[in-house]
Amino acid sequence: MLGKTELVKRIEVNYKVAGEGGPLLILHGWGSGSDSWVKVAELIAEKGYRVIVPDLPGFGKTPAPPAVWGVEEYAEFVNEFAEKLGLQKFVLAGHSFGGQVAVKFAAVHPEKLERLILCAPAAIRKEPGLKDTLVICAAKAGSVILFLIPSAGLQEFTRKVFARMIGRSDYLQAPGIMRKVMQRVIREDLSDLFALINTKTLLVWGEKDRPVPVEDAYVMEKRLSHSSLKVIPGASHRVHREAPEILSKIICSWLSY
């Protein structure tokens, strides 16, 4: 894939491009980046698509946003990014957090989408329970402790200990403002937007997904009027890494009819 940059909302955005043909824009998940989608992107590009995968602000090689963004701000970033690249109408795919952003985009800018592909989108957010509250409190306490530790090696060891204790390494690994961004987006439930989406939609889930359970897939399939669901046996949340050949085959087959 070819690496490029584009200035969007005064942020120098790193992105990758592969292939020629109809545009397909992929939004990666939280704590990930365009690198994790290279295999899938190249396989899809071989079938006659121009596949574009940006590092969303705060991930990969793209700097963090200048303020605490929520899903709406990320969706508008995607809109401006697409305009900068001259994408008038395109296929949009999103995984996990990227799927959450894709749902918001599809509800606000339906006229710009040919089709929508959602890979285990984190669009259904339950009310945080006691466990989630304790996780955030423990993570904040861990941040204070890390700040007081002078040794970089000891900091990394302590970070891993806290991550194992609370079961959420993504929060402690998030740099600076991205922790506040994460606190905001994990509280944004987009269930009410499903009824507004009429774009033909493919839902793809790993059978053993824990962060975004497959039960959410069946809820979305019922509430999205033009959707179809494919569950990959044995796969977990990172379907694009665990089964890139299967995922790309599912996507290309669905796009072909």
mmCIF file of C-alpha atoms in Angstrom:
data_model
loop_
_atom_site.group_PDB
_atom_site.id
_atom_site.type_symbol
_atom_site.label_atom_id
_atom_site.label_comp_id
_atom_site.label_asym_id
_atom_site.label_seq_id
_atom_site.Cartn_x
_atom_site.Cartn_y
_atom_site.Cartn_z
ATOM 1 C CA MET A 1 0.000 0.000 0.000
ATOM 2 C CA LEU A 2 1.121 3.536 -0.731
ATOM 3 C CA GLY A 3 1.453 5.899 2.242
ATOM 4 C CA LYS A 4 0.245 9.484 1.872
ATOM 5 C CA THR A 5 -0.687 12.527 3.964
ATOM 6 C CA GLU A 6 -3.505 15.071 3.774
ATOM 7 C CA LEU A 7 -4.244 18.145 5.890
ATOM 8 C CA VAL A 8 -7.724 17.841 7.419
ATOM 9 C CA LYS A 9 -9.031 20.148 10.157
ATOM 10 C CA ARG A 10 -5.443 21.410 10.560
ATOM 11 C CA ILE A 11 -4.292 17.873 11.310
ATOM 12 C CA GLU A 12 -1.725 16.161 9.090
ATOM 13 C CA VAL A 13 -3.464 12.855 8.443
ATOM 14 C CA ASN A 14 -1.496 9.764 7.507
ATOM 15 C CA TYR A 15 -3.324 7.305 5.265
ATOM 16 C CA LYS A 16 -2.712 4.358 2.964
ATOM 17 C CA VAL A 17 -4.076 3.648 -0.514
ATOM 18 C CA ALA A 18 -4.139 0.481 -2.608
ATOM 19 C CA GLY A 19 -5.685 -0.400 -5.968
ATOM 20 C CA GLU A 20 -7.811 1.376 -8.540
ATOM 21 C CA GLY A 21 -11.562 1.435 -9.029
ATOM 22 C CA GLY A 22 -14.546 2.324 -6.902
ATOM 23 C CA PRO A 23 -13.504 3.906 -3.587
ATOM 24 C CA LEU A 24 -13.790 1.962 -0.330
ATOM 25 C CA LEU A 25 -12.856 3.837 2.856
ATOM 26 C CA ILE A 26 -11.966 1.795 5.964
ATOM 27 C CA LEU A 27 -12.066 3.184 9.525
ATOM 28 C CA HIS A 28 -9.963 1.219 12.025
ATOM 29 C CA GLY A 29 -10.805 0.480 15.656
ATOM 30 C CA TRP A 30 -9.593 1.989 18.921
ATOM 31 C CA GLY A 31 -5.886 1.590 19.682
ATOM 32 C CA SER A 32 -5.259 0.439 16.120
ATOM 33 C CA GLY A 33 -4.345 2.120 12.855
ATOM 34 C CA SER A 34 -4.083 1.710 9.116
ATOM 35 C CA ASP A 35 -1.239 -0.829 9.458
ATOM 36 C CA SER A 36 -3.605 -3.413 10.924
ATOM 37 C CA TRP A 37 -5.784 -3.338 7.788
ATOM 38 C CA VAL A 38 -3.061 -3.665 5.135
ATOM 39 C CA LYS A 39 -3.690 -7.353 4.377
ATOM 40 C CA VAL A 40 -7.460 -6.954 4.030
ATOM 41 C CA ALA A 41 -7.070 -3.747 2.019
ATOM 42 C CA GLU A 42 -4.654 -5.346 -0.440
ATOM 43 C CA LEU A 43 -6.890 -8.375 -0.932
ATOM 44 C CA ILE A 44 -9.914 -6.168 -1.632
ATOM 45 C CA ALA A 45 -7.861 -3.899 -3.909
ATOM 46 C CA GLU A 46 -6.995 -6.943 -6.039
ATOM 47 C CA LYS A 47 -10.695 -7.236 -6.869
ATOM 48 C CA GLY A 48 -10.864 -3.816 -8.495
ATOM 49 C CA TYR A 49 -11.366 -1.323 -5.678
ATOM 50 C CA ARG A 50 -9.452 1.741 -4.550
ATOM 51 C CA VAL A 51 -9.065 1.070 -0.821
ATOM 52 C CA ILE A 52 -8.231 3.973 1.493
ATOM 53 C CA VAL A 53 -7.334 3.510 5.165
ATOM 54 C CA PRO A 54 -6.570 6.613 7.254
ATOM 55 C CA ASP A 55 -4.998 6.741 10.690
ATOM 56 C CA LEU A 56 -7.802 8.483 12.564
ATOM 57 C CA PRO A 57 -6.713 11.463 14.709
ATOM 58 C CA GLY A 58 -4.924 10.191 17.799
ATOM 59 C CA PHE A 59 -3.931 6.852 16.253
ATOM 60 C CA GLY A 60 -1.072 5.524 14.161
ATOM 61 C CA LYS A 61 0.963 8.383 12.696
ATOM 62 C CA THR A 62 -1.838 10.967 12.866
ATOM 63 C CA PRO A 63 -1.662 13.476 15.757
ATOM 64 C CA ALA A 64 -4.424 13.652 18.345
ATOM 65 C CA PRO A 65 -7.341 16.054 17.817
ATOM 66 C CA PRO A 66 -6.953 19.552 19.296
ATOM 67 C CA ALA A 67 -9.910 19.017 21.655
ATOM 68 C CA VAL A 68 -11.831 16.163 23.258
ATOM 69 C CA TRP A 69 -13.671 14.764 20.239
ATOM 70 C CA GLY A 70 -16.712 12.536 20.356
ATOM 71 C CA VAL A 71 -18.237 10.344 17.664
ATOM 72 C CA GLU A 72 -19.836 13.352 15.940
ATOM 73 C CA GLU A 73 -16.502 15.140 15.541
ATOM 74 C CA TYR A 74 -14.852 12.010 14.169
ATOM 75 C CA ALA A 75 -17.721 11.546 11.701
ATOM 76 C CA GLU A 76 -17.290 15.113 10.485
ATOM 77 C CA PHE A 77 -13.565 14.518 10.189
ATOM 78 C CA VAL A 78 -14.332 11.535 7.921
ATOM 79 C CA ASN A 79 -16.636 13.729 5.850
ATOM 80 C CA GLU A 80 -13.957 16.400 5.364
ATOM 81 C CA PHE A 81 -11.294 13.765 4.678
ATOM 82 C CA ALA A 82 -13.473 12.221 1.970
ATOM 83 C CA GLU A 83 -14.075 15.647 0.428
ATOM 84 C CA LYS A 84 -10.334 16.406 0.397
ATOM 85 C CA LEU A 85 -9.774 13.165 -1.521
ATOM 86 C CA GLY A 86 -12.582 13.974 -3.955
ATOM 87 C CA LEU A 87 -14.784 11.067 -2.860
ATOM 88 C CA GLN A 88 -18.289 12.085 -3.855
ATOM 89 C CA LYS A 89 -19.820 8.672 -3.194
ATOM 90 C CA PHE A 90 -18.087 5.648 -1.709
ATOM 91 C CA VAL A 91 -18.335 2.429 0.276
ATOM 92 C CA LEU A 92 -17.632 3.011 3.966
ATOM 93 C CA ALA A 93 -16.348 0.273 6.268
ATOM 94 C CA GLY A 94 -15.668 0.553 9.988
ATOM 95 C CA HIS A 95 -14.431 -1.777 12.710
ATOM 96 C CA SER A 96 -15.236 -1.422 16.435
ATOM 97 C CA PHE A 97 -14.777 2.295 17.264
ATOM 98 C CA GLY A 98 -14.402 2.944 13.532
ATOM 99 C CA GLY A 99 -17.743 1.175 13.078
ATOM 100 C CA GLN A 100 -19.268 3.458 15.680
ATOM 101 C CA VAL A 101 -18.065 6.455 13.660
ATOM 102 C CA ALA A 102 -19.343 4.834 10.450
ATOM 103 C CA VAL A 103 -22.833 4.436 11.956
ATOM 104 C CA LYS A 104 -22.896 8.137 12.821
ATOM 105 C CA PHE A 105 -21.650 9.062 9.343
ATOM 106 C CA ALA A 106 -24.280 6.889 7.663
ATOM 107 C CA ALA A 107 -27.056 8.559 9.657
ATOM 108 C CA VAL A 108 -25.830 12.101 8.920
ATOM 109 C CA HIS A 109 -24.485 11.754 5.356
ATOM 110 C CA PRO A 110 -26.476 8.933 3.696
ATOM 111 C CA GLU A 111 -26.249 10.602 0.290
ATOM 112 C CA LYS A 112 -22.498 10.004 0.211
ATOM 113 C CA LEU A 113 -22.606 6.247 0.706
ATOM 114 C CA GLU A 114 -22.860 3.519 -1.891
ATOM 115 C CA ARG A 115 -22.892 0.837 0.797
ATOM 116 C CA LEU A 116 -21.964 0.399 4.454
ATOM 117 C CA ILE A 117 -19.824 -2.357 6.022
ATOM 118 C CA LEU A 118 -19.782 -2.666 9.807
ATOM 119 C CA CYS A 119 -17.319 -5.071 11.439
ATOM 120 C CA ALA A 120 -18.339 -5.523 15.076
ATOM 121 C CA PRO A 121 -19.197 -1.814 15.450
ATOM 122 C CA ALA A 122 -19.181 -0.474 19.011
ATOM 123 C CA ALA A 123 -22.489 1.299 18.400
ATOM 124 C CA ILE A 124 -24.552 -0.215 21.224
ATOM 125 C CA ARG A 125 -23.276 1.128 24.519
ATOM 126 C CA LYS A 126 -24.837 -0.100 27.740
ATOM 127 C CA GLU A 127 -25.051 2.042 30.858
ATOM 128 C CA PRO A 128 -21.731 1.715 32.713
ATOM 129 C CA GLY A 129 -22.109 -0.591 35.700
ATOM 130 C CA LEU A 130 -20.094 -0.890 38.874
ATOM 131 C CA LYS A 131 -17.317 -2.852 37.145
ATOM 132 C CA ASP A 132 -16.825 -0.217 34.435
ATOM 133 C CA THR A 133 -16.796 2.563 37.022
ATOM 134 C CA LEU A 134 -14.168 0.721 39.063
ATOM 135 C CA VAL A 135 -12.104 0.183 35.907
ATOM 136 C CA ILE A 136 -11.944 3.920 35.149
ATOM 137 C CA CYS A 137 -11.189 4.771 38.812
ATOM 138 C CA ALA A 138 -8.415 2.176 38.934
ATOM 139 C CA ALA A 139 -7.009 3.428 35.641
ATOM 140 C CA LYS A 140 -6.942 7.017 36.892
ATOM 141 C CA ALA A 141 -5.209 5.889 40.089
ATOM 142 C CA GLY A 142 -2.714 3.989 37.968
ATOM 143 C CA SER A 143 -2.025 7.121 35.924
ATOM 144 C CA VAL A 144 -1.123 9.046 39.078
ATOM 145 C CA ILE A 145 1.186 6.269 40.265
ATOM 146 C CA LEU A 146 2.884 6.088 36.866
ATOM 147 C CA PHE A 147 3.494 9.856 36.972
ATOM 148 C CA LEU A 148 5.311 9.482 40.309
ATOM 149 C CA ILE A 149 7.600 6.678 39.110
ATOM 150 C CA PRO A 150 10.890 8.086 37.711
ATOM 151 C CA SER A 151 12.116 4.948 35.909
ATOM 152 C CA ALA A 152 10.756 4.308 32.396
ATOM 153 C CA GLY A 153 11.285 0.562 32.803
ATOM 154 C CA LEU A 154 9.421 0.480 36.101
ATOM 155 C CA GLN A 155 6.661 2.610 34.576
ATOM 156 C CA GLU A 156 6.144 0.072 31.792
ATOM 157 C CA PHE A 157 6.096 -2.818 34.267
ATOM 158 C CA THR A 158 3.564 -0.998 36.462
ATOM 159 C CA ARG A 159 1.438 -0.141 33.403
ATOM 160 C CA LYS A 160 1.234 -3.833 32.475
ATOM 161 C CA VAL A 161 0.314 -4.790 36.047
ATOM 162 C CA PHE A 162 -2.542 -2.256 36.149
ATOM 163 C CA ALA A 163 -3.703 -3.270 32.667
ATOM 164 C CA ARG A 164 -3.891 -6.906 33.780
ATOM 165 C CA MET A 165 -5.679 -5.954 37.011
ATOM 166 C CA ILE A 166 -8.403 -3.855 35.354
ATOM 167 C CA GLY A 167 -8.615 -5.766 32.081
ATOM 168 C CA ARG A 168 -8.499 -2.597 29.955
ATOM 169 C CA SER A 169 -5.009 -1.902 28.636
ATOM 170 C CA ASP A 170 -6.375 0.459 25.974
ATOM 171 C CA TYR A 171 -7.212 3.124 28.569
ATOM 172 C CA LEU A 172 -3.777 3.166 30.212
ATOM 173 C CA GLN A 173 -2.057 3.066 26.816
ATOM 174 C CA ALA A 174 -4.031 6.017 25.479
ATOM 175 C CA PRO A 175 -1.764 9.095 25.427
ATOM 176 C CA GLY A 176 -2.776 12.471 26.826
ATOM 177 C CA ILE A 177 -6.098 13.813 25.569
ATOM 178 C CA MET A 178 -7.058 10.443 24.065
ATOM 179 C CA ARG A 179 -8.021 9.137 27.498
ATOM 180 C CA LYS A 180 -10.675 11.841 27.730
ATOM 181 C CA VAL A 181 -11.730 11.073 24.160
ATOM 182 C CA MET A 182 -12.119 7.428 25.128
ATOM 183 C CA GLN A 183 -14.170 8.311 28.221
ATOM 184 C CA ARG A 184 -16.503 10.275 25.950
ATOM 185 C CA VAL A 185 -16.958 7.827 23.075
ATOM 186 C CA ILE A 186 -17.559 4.761 25.259
ATOM 187 C CA ARG A 187 -20.615 6.532 26.677
ATOM 188 C CA GLU A 188 -22.112 7.337 23.249
ATOM 189 C CA ASP A 189 -24.853 4.846 22.423
ATOM 190 C CA LEU A 190 -26.008 5.126 18.793
ATOM 191 C CA SER A 191 -28.944 2.717 18.929
ATOM 192 C CA ASP A 192 -31.432 5.474 18.129
ATOM 193 C CA LEU A 193 -29.678 6.119 14.801
ATOM 194 C CA PHE A 194 -30.277 2.637 13.396
ATOM 195 C CA ALA A 195 -33.771 3.569 12.199
ATOM 196 C CA LEU A 196 -32.293 6.459 10.172
ATOM 197 C CA ILE A 197 -29.940 4.268 8.140
ATOM 198 C CA ASN A 198 -31.353 3.019 4.840
ATOM 199 C CA THR A 199 -28.025 2.293 3.163
ATOM 200 C CA LYS A 200 -27.484 -1.318 2.177
ATOM 201 C CA THR A 201 -25.385 -2.677 5.054
ATOM 202 C CA LEU A 202 -23.167 -5.695 5.680
ATOM 203 C CA LEU A 203 -22.605 -6.727 9.302
ATOM 204 C CA VAL A 204 -19.580 -8.926 10.027
ATOM 205 C CA TRP A 205 -18.843 -10.395 13.449
ATOM 206 C CA GLY A 206 -16.482 -12.865 15.035
ATOM 207 C CA GLU A 207 -18.331 -15.711 16.723
ATOM 208 C CA LYS A 208 -16.224 -15.343 19.883
ATOM 209 C CA ASP A 209 -16.111 -11.550 20.065
ATOM 210 C CA ARG A 210 -15.964 -10.447 23.710
ATOM 211 C CA PRO A 211 -15.588 -6.614 23.590
ATOM 212 C CA VAL A 212 -18.562 -6.331 21.204
ATOM 213 C CA PRO A 213 -20.574 -9.543 21.720
ATOM 214 C CA VAL A 214 -22.276 -11.259 18.814
ATOM 215 C CA GLU A 215 -25.627 -10.653 20.549
ATOM 216 C CA ASP A 216 -25.286 -7.038 19.397
ATOM 217 C CA ALA A 217 -25.052 -8.299 15.821
ATOM 218 C CA TYR A 218 -28.530 -9.814 15.935
ATOM 219 C CA VAL A 219 -29.960 -6.650 17.477
ATOM 220 C CA MET A 220 -28.492 -4.538 14.679
ATOM 221 C CA GLU A 221 -29.585 -6.969 11.974
ATOM 222 C CA LYS A 222 -33.187 -6.576 13.134
ATOM 223 C CA ARG A 223 -33.067 -2.799 13.451
ATOM 224 C CA LEU A 224 -31.157 -1.933 10.253
ATOM 225 C CA SER A 225 -33.736 -2.180 7.486
ATOM 226 C CA HIS A 226 -31.380 -3.216 4.657
ATOM 227 C CA SER A 227 -28.780 -5.331 6.429
ATOM 228 C CA SER A 228 -27.341 -8.814 6.172
ATOM 229 C CA LEU A 229 -25.156 -10.555 8.762
ATOM 230 C CA LYS A 230 -22.134 -12.819 8.421
ATOM 231 C CA VAL A 231 -20.616 -14.443 11.524
ATOM 232 C CA ILE A 232 -17.087 -15.840 11.188
ATOM 233 C CA PRO A 233 -16.784 -19.108 13.175
ATOM 234 C CA GLY A 234 -14.049 -19.177 15.806
ATOM 235 C CA ALA A 235 -13.009 -15.559 15.260
ATOM 236 C CA SER A 236 -12.861 -12.985 18.053
ATOM 237 C CA HIS A 237 -13.025 -9.183 17.900
ATOM 238 C CA ARG A 238 -9.983 -8.727 15.650
ATOM 239 C CA VAL A 239 -11.455 -10.443 12.607
ATOM 240 C CA HIS A 240 -9.323 -8.383 10.220
ATOM 241 C CA ARG A 241 -6.147 -9.772 11.788
ATOM 242 C CA GLU A 242 -7.319 -13.306 12.532
ATOM 243 C CA ALA A 243 -9.128 -14.025 9.273
ATOM 244 C CA PRO A 244 -8.162 -11.430 6.625
ATOM 245 C CA GLU A 245 -8.765 -13.817 3.712
ATOM 246 C CA ILE A 246 -12.208 -14.807 4.954
ATOM 247 C CA LEU A 247 -13.183 -11.222 5.774
ATOM 248 C CA SER A 248 -12.049 -9.845 2.404
ATOM 249 C CA LYS A 249 -13.842 -12.669 0.590
ATOM 250 C CA ILE A 250 -17.081 -11.924 2.471
ATOM 251 C CA ILE A 251 -16.793 -8.220 1.670
ATOM 252 C CA CYS A 252 -15.977 -8.674 -2.030
ATOM 253 C CA SER A 253 -18.719 -11.275 -2.501
ATOM 254 C CA TRP A 254 -21.281 -8.962 -0.902
ATOM 255 C CA LEU A 255 -20.146 -5.965 -2.947
ATOM 256 C CA SER A 256 -20.466 -7.959 -6.173
ATOM 257 C CA TYR A 257 -24.246 -8.299 -6.007
#
